[in-house]
mmCIF file with all atom_site columns, C-alpha atoms and ligand atoms in Angstrom:
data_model
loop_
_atom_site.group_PDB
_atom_site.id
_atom_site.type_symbol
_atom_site.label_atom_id
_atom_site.label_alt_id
_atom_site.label_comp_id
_atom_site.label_asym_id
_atom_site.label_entity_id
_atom_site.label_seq_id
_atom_site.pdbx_PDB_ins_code
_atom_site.Cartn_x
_atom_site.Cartn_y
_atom_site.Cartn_z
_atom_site.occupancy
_atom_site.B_iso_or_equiv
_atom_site.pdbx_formal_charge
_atom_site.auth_seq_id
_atom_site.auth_comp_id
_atom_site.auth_asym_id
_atom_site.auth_atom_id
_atom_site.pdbx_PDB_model_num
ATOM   1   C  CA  . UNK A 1 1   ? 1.727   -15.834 -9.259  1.00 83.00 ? 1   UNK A CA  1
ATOM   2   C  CA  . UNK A 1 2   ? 1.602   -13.024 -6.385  1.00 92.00 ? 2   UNK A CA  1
ATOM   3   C  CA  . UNK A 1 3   ? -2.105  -12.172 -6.650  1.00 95.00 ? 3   UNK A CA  1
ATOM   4   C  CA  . UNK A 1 4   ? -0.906  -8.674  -5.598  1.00 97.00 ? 4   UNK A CA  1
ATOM   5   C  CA  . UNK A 1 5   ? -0.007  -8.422  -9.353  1.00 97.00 ? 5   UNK A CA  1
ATOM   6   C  CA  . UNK A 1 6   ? -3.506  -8.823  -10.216 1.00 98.00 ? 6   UNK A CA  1
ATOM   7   C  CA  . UNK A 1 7   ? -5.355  -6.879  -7.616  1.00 98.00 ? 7   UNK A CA  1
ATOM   8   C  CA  . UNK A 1 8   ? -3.839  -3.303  -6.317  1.00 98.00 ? 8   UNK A CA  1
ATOM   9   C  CA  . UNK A 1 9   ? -7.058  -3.173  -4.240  1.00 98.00 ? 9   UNK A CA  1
ATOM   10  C  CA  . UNK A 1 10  ? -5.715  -2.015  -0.831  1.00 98.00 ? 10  UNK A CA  1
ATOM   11  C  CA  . UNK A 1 11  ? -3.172  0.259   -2.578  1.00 98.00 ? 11  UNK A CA  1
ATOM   12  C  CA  . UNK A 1 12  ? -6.539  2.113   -3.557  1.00 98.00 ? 12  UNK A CA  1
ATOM   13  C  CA  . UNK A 1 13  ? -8.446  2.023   -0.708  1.00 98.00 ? 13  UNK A CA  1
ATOM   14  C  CA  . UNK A 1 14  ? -6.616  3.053   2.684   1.00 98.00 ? 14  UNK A CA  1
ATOM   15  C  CA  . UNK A 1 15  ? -4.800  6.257   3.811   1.00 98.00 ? 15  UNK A CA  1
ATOM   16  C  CA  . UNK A 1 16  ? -1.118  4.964   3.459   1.00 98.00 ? 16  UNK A CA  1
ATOM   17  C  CA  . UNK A 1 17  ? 0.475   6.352   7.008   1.00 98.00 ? 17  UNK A CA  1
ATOM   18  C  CA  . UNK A 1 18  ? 3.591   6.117   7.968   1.00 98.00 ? 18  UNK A CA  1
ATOM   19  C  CA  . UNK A 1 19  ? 6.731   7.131   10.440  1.00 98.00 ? 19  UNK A CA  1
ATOM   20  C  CA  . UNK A 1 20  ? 8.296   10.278  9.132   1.00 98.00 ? 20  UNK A CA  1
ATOM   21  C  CA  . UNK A 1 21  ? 11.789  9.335   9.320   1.00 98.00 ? 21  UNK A CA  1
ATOM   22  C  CA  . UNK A 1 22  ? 10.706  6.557   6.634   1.00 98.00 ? 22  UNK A CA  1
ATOM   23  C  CA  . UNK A 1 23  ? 11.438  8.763   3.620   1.00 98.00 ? 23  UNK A CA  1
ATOM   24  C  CA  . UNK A 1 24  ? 14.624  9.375   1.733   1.00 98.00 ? 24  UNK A CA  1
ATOM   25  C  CA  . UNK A 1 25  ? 14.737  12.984  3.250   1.00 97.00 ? 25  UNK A CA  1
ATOM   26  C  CA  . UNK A 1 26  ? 16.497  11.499  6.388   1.00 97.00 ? 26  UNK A CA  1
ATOM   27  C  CA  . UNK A 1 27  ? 19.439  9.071   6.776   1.00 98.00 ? 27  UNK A CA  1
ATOM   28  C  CA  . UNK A 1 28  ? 18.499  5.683   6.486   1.00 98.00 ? 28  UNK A CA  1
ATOM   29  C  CA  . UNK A 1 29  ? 14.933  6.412   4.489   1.00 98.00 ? 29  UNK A CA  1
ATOM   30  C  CA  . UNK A 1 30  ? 14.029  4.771   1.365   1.00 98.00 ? 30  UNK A CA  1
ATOM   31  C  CA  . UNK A 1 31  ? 11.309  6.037   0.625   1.00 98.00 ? 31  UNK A CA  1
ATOM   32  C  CA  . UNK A 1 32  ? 10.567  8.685   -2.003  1.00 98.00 ? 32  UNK A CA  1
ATOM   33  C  CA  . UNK A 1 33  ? 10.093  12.268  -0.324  1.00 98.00 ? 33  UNK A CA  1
ATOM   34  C  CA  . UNK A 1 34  ? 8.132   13.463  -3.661  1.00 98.00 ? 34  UNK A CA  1
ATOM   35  C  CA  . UNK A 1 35  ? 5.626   11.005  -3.597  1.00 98.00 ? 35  UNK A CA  1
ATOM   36  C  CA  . UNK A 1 36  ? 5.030   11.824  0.280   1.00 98.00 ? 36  UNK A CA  1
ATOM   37  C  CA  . UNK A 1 37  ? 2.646   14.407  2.267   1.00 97.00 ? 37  UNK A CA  1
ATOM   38  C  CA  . UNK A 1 38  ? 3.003   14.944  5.781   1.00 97.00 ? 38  UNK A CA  1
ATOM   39  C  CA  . UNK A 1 39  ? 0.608   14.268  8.177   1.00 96.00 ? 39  UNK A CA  1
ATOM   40  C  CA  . UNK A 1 40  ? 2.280   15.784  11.147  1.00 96.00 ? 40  UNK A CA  1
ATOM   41  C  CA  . UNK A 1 41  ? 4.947   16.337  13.338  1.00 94.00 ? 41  UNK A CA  1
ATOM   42  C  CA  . UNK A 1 42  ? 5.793   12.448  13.395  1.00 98.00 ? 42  UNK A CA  1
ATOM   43  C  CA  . UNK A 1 43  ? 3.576   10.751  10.624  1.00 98.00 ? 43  UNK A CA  1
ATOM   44  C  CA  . UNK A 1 44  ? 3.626   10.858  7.206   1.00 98.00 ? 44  UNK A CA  1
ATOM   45  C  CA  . UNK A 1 45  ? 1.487   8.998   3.828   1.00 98.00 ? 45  UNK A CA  1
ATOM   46  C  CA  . UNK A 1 46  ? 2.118   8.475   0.485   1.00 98.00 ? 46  UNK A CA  1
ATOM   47  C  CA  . UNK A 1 47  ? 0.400   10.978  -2.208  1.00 98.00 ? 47  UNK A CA  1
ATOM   48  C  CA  . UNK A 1 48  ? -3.073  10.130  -3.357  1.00 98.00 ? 48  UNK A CA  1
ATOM   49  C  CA  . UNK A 1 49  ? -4.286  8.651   -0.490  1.00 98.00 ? 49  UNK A CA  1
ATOM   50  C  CA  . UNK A 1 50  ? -5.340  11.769  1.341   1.00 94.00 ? 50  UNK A CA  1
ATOM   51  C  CA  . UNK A 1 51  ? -8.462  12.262  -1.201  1.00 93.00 ? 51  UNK A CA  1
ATOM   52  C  CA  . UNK A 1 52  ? -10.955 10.361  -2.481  1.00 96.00 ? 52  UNK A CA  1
ATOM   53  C  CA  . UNK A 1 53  ? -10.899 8.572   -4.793  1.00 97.00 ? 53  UNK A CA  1
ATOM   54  C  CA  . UNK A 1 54  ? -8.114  7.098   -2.817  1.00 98.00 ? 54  UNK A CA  1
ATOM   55  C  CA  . UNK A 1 55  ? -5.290  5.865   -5.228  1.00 98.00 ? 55  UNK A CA  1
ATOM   56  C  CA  . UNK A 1 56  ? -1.773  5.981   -4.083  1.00 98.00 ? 56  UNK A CA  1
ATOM   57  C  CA  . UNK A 1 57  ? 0.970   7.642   -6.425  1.00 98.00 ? 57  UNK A CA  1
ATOM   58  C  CA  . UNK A 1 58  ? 3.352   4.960   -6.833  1.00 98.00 ? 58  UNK A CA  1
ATOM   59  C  CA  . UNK A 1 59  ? 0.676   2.420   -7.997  1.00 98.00 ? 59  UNK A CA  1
ATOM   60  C  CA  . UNK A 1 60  ? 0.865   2.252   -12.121 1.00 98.00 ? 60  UNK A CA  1
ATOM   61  C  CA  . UNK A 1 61  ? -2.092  -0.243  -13.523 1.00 98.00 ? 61  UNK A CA  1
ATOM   62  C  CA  . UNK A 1 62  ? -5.289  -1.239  -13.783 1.00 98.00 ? 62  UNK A CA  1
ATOM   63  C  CA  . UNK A 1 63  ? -6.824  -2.377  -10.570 1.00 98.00 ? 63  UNK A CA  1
ATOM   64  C  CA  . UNK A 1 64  ? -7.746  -5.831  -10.301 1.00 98.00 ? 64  UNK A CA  1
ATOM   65  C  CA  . UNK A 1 65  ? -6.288  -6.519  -14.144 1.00 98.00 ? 65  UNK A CA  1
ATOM   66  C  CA  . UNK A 1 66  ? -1.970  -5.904  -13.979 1.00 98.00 ? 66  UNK A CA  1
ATOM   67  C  CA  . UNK A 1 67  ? -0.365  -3.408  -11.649 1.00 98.00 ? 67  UNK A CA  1
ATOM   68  C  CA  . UNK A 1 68  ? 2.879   -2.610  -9.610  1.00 98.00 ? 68  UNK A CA  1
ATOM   69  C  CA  . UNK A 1 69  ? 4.158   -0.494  -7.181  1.00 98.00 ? 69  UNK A CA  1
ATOM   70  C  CA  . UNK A 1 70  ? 6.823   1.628   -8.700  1.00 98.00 ? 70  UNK A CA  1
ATOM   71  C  CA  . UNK A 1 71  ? 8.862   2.047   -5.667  1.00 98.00 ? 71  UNK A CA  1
ATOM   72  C  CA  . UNK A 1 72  ? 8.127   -1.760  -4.299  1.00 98.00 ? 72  UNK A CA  1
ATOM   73  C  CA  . UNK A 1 73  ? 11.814  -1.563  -3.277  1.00 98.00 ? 73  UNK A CA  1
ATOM   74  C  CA  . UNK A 1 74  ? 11.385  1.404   -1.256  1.00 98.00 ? 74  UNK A CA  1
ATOM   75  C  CA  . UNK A 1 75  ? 7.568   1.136   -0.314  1.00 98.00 ? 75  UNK A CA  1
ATOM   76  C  CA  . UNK A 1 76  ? 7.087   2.090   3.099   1.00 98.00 ? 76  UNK A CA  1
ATOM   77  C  CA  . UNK A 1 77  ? 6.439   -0.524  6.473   1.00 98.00 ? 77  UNK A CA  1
ATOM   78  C  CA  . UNK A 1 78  ? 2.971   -0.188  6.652   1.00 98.00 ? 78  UNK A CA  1
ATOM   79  C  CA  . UNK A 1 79  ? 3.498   -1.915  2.564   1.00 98.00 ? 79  UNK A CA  1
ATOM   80  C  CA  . UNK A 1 80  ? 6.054   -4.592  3.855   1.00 97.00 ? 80  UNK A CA  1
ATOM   81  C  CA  . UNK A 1 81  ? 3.798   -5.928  6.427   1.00 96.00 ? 81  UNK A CA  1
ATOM   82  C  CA  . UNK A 1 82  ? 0.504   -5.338  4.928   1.00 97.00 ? 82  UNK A CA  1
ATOM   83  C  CA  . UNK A 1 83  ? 0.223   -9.572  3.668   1.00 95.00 ? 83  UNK A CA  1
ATOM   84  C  CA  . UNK A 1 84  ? -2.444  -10.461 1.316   1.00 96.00 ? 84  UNK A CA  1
ATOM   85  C  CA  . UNK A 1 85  ? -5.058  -12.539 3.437   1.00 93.00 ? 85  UNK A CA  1
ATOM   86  C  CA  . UNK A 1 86  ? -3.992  -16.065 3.516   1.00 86.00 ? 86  UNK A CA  1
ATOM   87  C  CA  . UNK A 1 87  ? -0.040  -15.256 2.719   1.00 86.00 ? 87  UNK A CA  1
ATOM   88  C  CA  . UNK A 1 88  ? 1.432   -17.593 5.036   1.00 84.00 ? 88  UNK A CA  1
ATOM   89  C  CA  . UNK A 1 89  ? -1.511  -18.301 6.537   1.00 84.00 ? 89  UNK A CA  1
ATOM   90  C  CA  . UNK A 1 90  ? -1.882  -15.149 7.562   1.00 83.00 ? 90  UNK A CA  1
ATOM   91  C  CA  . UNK A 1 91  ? -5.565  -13.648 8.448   1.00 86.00 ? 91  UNK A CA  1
ATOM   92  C  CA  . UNK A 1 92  ? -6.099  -10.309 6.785   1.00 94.00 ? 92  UNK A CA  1
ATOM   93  C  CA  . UNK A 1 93  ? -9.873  -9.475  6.672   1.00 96.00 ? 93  UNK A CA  1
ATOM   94  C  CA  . UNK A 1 94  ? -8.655  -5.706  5.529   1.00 97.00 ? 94  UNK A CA  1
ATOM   95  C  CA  . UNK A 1 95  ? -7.203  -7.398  1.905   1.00 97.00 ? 95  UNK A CA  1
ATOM   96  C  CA  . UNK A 1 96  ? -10.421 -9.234  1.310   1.00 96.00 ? 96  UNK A CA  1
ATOM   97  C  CA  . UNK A 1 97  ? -12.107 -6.041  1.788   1.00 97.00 ? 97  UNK A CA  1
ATOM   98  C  CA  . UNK A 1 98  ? -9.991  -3.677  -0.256  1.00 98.00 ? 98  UNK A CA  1
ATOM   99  C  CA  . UNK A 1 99  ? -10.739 -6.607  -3.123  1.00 98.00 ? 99  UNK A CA  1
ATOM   100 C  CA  . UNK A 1 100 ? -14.657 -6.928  -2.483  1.00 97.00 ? 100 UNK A CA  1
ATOM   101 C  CA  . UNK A 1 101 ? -14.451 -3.181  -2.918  1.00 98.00 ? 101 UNK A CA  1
ATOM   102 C  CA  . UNK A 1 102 ? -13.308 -3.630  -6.244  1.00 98.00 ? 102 UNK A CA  1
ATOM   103 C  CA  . UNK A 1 103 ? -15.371 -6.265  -6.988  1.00 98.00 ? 103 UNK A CA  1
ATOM   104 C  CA  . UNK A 1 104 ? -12.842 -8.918  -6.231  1.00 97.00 ? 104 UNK A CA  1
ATOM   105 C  CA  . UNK A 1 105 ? -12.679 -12.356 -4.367  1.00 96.00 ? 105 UNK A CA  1
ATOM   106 C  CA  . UNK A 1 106 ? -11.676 -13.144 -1.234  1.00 95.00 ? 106 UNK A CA  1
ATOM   107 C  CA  . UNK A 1 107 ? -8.309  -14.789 -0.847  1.00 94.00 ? 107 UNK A CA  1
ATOM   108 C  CA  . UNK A 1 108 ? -9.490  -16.172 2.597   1.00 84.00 ? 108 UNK A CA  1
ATOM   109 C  CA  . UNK A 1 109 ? -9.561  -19.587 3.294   1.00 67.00 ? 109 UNK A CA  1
ATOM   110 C  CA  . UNK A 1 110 ? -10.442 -18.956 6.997   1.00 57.00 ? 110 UNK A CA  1
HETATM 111 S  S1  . SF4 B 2 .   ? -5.796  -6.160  -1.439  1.00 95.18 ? 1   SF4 B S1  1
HETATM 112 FE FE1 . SF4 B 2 .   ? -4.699  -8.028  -0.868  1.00 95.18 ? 1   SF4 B FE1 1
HETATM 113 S  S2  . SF4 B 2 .   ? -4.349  -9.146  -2.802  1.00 95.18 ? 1   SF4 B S2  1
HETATM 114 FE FE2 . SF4 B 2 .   ? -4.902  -7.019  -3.291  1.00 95.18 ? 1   SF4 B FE2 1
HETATM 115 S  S3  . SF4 B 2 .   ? -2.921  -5.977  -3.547  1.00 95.18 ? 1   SF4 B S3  1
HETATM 116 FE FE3 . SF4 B 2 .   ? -3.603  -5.662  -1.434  1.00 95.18 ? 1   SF4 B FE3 1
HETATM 117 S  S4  . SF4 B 2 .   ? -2.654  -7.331  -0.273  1.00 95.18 ? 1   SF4 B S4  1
HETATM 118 FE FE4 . SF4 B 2 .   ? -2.538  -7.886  -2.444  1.00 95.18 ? 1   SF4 B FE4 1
HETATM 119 S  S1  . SF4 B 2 .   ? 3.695   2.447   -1.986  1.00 95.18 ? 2   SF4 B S1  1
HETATM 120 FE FE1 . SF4 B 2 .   ? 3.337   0.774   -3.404  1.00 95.18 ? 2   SF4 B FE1 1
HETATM 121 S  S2  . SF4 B 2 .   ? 2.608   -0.942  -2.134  1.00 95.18 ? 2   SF4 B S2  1
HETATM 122 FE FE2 . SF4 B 2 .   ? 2.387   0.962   -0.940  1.00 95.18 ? 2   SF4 B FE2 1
HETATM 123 S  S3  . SF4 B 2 .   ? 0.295   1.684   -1.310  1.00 95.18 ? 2   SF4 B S3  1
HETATM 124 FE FE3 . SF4 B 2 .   ? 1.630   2.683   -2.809  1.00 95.18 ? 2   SF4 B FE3 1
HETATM 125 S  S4  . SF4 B 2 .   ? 1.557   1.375   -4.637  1.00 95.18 ? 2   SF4 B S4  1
HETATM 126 FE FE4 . SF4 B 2 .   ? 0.786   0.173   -2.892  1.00 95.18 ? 2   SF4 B FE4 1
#
């Protein structure tokens, strides 16, 4: 099982920036204008993680029990490339400490 499903950590935790032209406002964008703030000119984040407590608008759940992302589909980049640590062997210290914020274990094995 994707331990993602489990954990939501990081989807609480970090300001979720991204490049404007991401959202479904522009041609090629996918994801949700509504659930987006701009930043500025060029850079824009998802709802709910521009104030604490920090807790994006697309994640539905209970952190660290069962949660989702309802636009997983149409998440932004900074999502898609944001691995949990150890996710093909990838080091991610920023996972492992969006999980010990919530109390979590690592998923390190470095
Ligand atoms: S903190 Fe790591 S394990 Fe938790 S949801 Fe984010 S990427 Fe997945
Ligand atoms: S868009 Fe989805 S994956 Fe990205 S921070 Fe929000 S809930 Fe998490």
């Amino acid at each position: 099982m994707n331990p993602c499903m489990r954990c939501g950590a990081c989807c609480a935790l970090f300001r979720v920036s991204f490049d404007c032209h991401e959202t479904d406002n522009f041609r090629g964008g996918v994801v949700p204008f509504h659930l987006v703030f701009a930043l500025n000119g060029t850079r824009s984040a998802m709802k709910g993680t521009e104030k604490r407590p920090i807790r994006c608008a697309a994640l539905i759940g209970i952190i660290g029990m069962s949660v989702h992302c309802a636009i997983y589909d149409r998440r932004p980049t900074t999502c898609r490339q944001f691995l949990s640590a150890g996710e093909n062997n990838t080091f991610n210290p920023l996972c492992d400490r969006a999980r010990a914020t919530y109390g979590l274990m690592p998923l390190s094995n470095f």
